[in-house]
Coordinates of C-alpha atoms in Angstrom, one line a residue:
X977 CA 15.7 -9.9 335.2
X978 CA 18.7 -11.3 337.4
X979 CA 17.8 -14.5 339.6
X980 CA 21.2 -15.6 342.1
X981 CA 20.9 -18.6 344.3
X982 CA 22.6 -19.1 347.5
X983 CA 22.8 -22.8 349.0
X984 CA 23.9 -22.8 352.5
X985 CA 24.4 -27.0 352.0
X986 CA 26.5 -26.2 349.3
X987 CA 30.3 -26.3 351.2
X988 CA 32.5 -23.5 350.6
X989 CA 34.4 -23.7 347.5
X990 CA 38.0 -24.4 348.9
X991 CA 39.8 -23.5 345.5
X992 CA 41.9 -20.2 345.3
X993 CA 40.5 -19.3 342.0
X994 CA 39.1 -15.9 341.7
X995 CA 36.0 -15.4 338.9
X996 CA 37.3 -14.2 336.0
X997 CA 35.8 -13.8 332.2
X998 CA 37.3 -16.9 331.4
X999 CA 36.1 -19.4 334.0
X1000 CA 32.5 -17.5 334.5
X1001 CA 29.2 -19.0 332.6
X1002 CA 26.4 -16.4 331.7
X1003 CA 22.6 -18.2 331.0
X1004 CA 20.3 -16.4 329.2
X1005 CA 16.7 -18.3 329.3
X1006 CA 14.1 -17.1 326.4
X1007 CA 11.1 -18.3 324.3
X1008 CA 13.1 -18.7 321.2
X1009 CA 15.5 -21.0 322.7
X1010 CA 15.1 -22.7 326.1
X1011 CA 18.7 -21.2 326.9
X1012 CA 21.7 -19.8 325.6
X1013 CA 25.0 -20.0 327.2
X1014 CA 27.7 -17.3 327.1
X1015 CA 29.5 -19.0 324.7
X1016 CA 27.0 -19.4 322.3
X1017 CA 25.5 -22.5 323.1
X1018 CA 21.8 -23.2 322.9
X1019 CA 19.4 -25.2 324.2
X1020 CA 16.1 -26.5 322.0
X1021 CA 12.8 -25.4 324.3
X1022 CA 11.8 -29.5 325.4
X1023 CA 8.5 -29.9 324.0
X1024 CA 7.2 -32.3 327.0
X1025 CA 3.0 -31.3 326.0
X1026 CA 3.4 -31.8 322.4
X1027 CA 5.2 -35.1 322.5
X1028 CA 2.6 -36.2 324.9
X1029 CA -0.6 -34.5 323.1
X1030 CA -1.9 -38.0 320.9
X1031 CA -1.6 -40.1 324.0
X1032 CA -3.6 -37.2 326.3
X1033 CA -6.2 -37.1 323.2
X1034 CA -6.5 -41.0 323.4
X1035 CA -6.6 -41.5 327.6
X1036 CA -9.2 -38.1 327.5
X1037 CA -11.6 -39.6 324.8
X1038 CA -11.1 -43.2 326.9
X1039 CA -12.7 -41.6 330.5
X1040 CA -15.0 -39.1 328.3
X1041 CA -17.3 -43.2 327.4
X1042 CA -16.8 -44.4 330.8
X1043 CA -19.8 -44.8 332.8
X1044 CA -20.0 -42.9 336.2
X1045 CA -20.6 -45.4 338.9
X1046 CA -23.6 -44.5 341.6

């Protein structure tokens, strides 16, 4: 799957330099690895609901004993 973005706030870029190999960046976004550049540089998945999962346990089992007002 190919995703491009176009930006129309985004000014024009005013440089004269053309895309070539050297100056272009390729992302590749997986399960493995959150995403892997061109040049071989990866990015860990972030693991926001696990780092969170003992506090969610604690706050869920605190509102599960609250008493429902009338």
């Amino acid at each position: 799957m190919t995703l491009s973005l176009e930006d129309k706030s985004v000014p024009a870029s005013t440089s004269e330099v053309e895309p070539t190999l050297k100056n272009t960046l390729g992302i590749d976004m997986g399960l493995k690895e959150f995403l892997v550049t061109s040049k071989g540089e990866s990015v860990p998945i972030p693991q926001y609901y696990r780092k969170s999962q003992k506090r969610l346990k604690t706050l869920q089992k605190r509102l599960s004993r609250k008493k429902k007002r009338k």
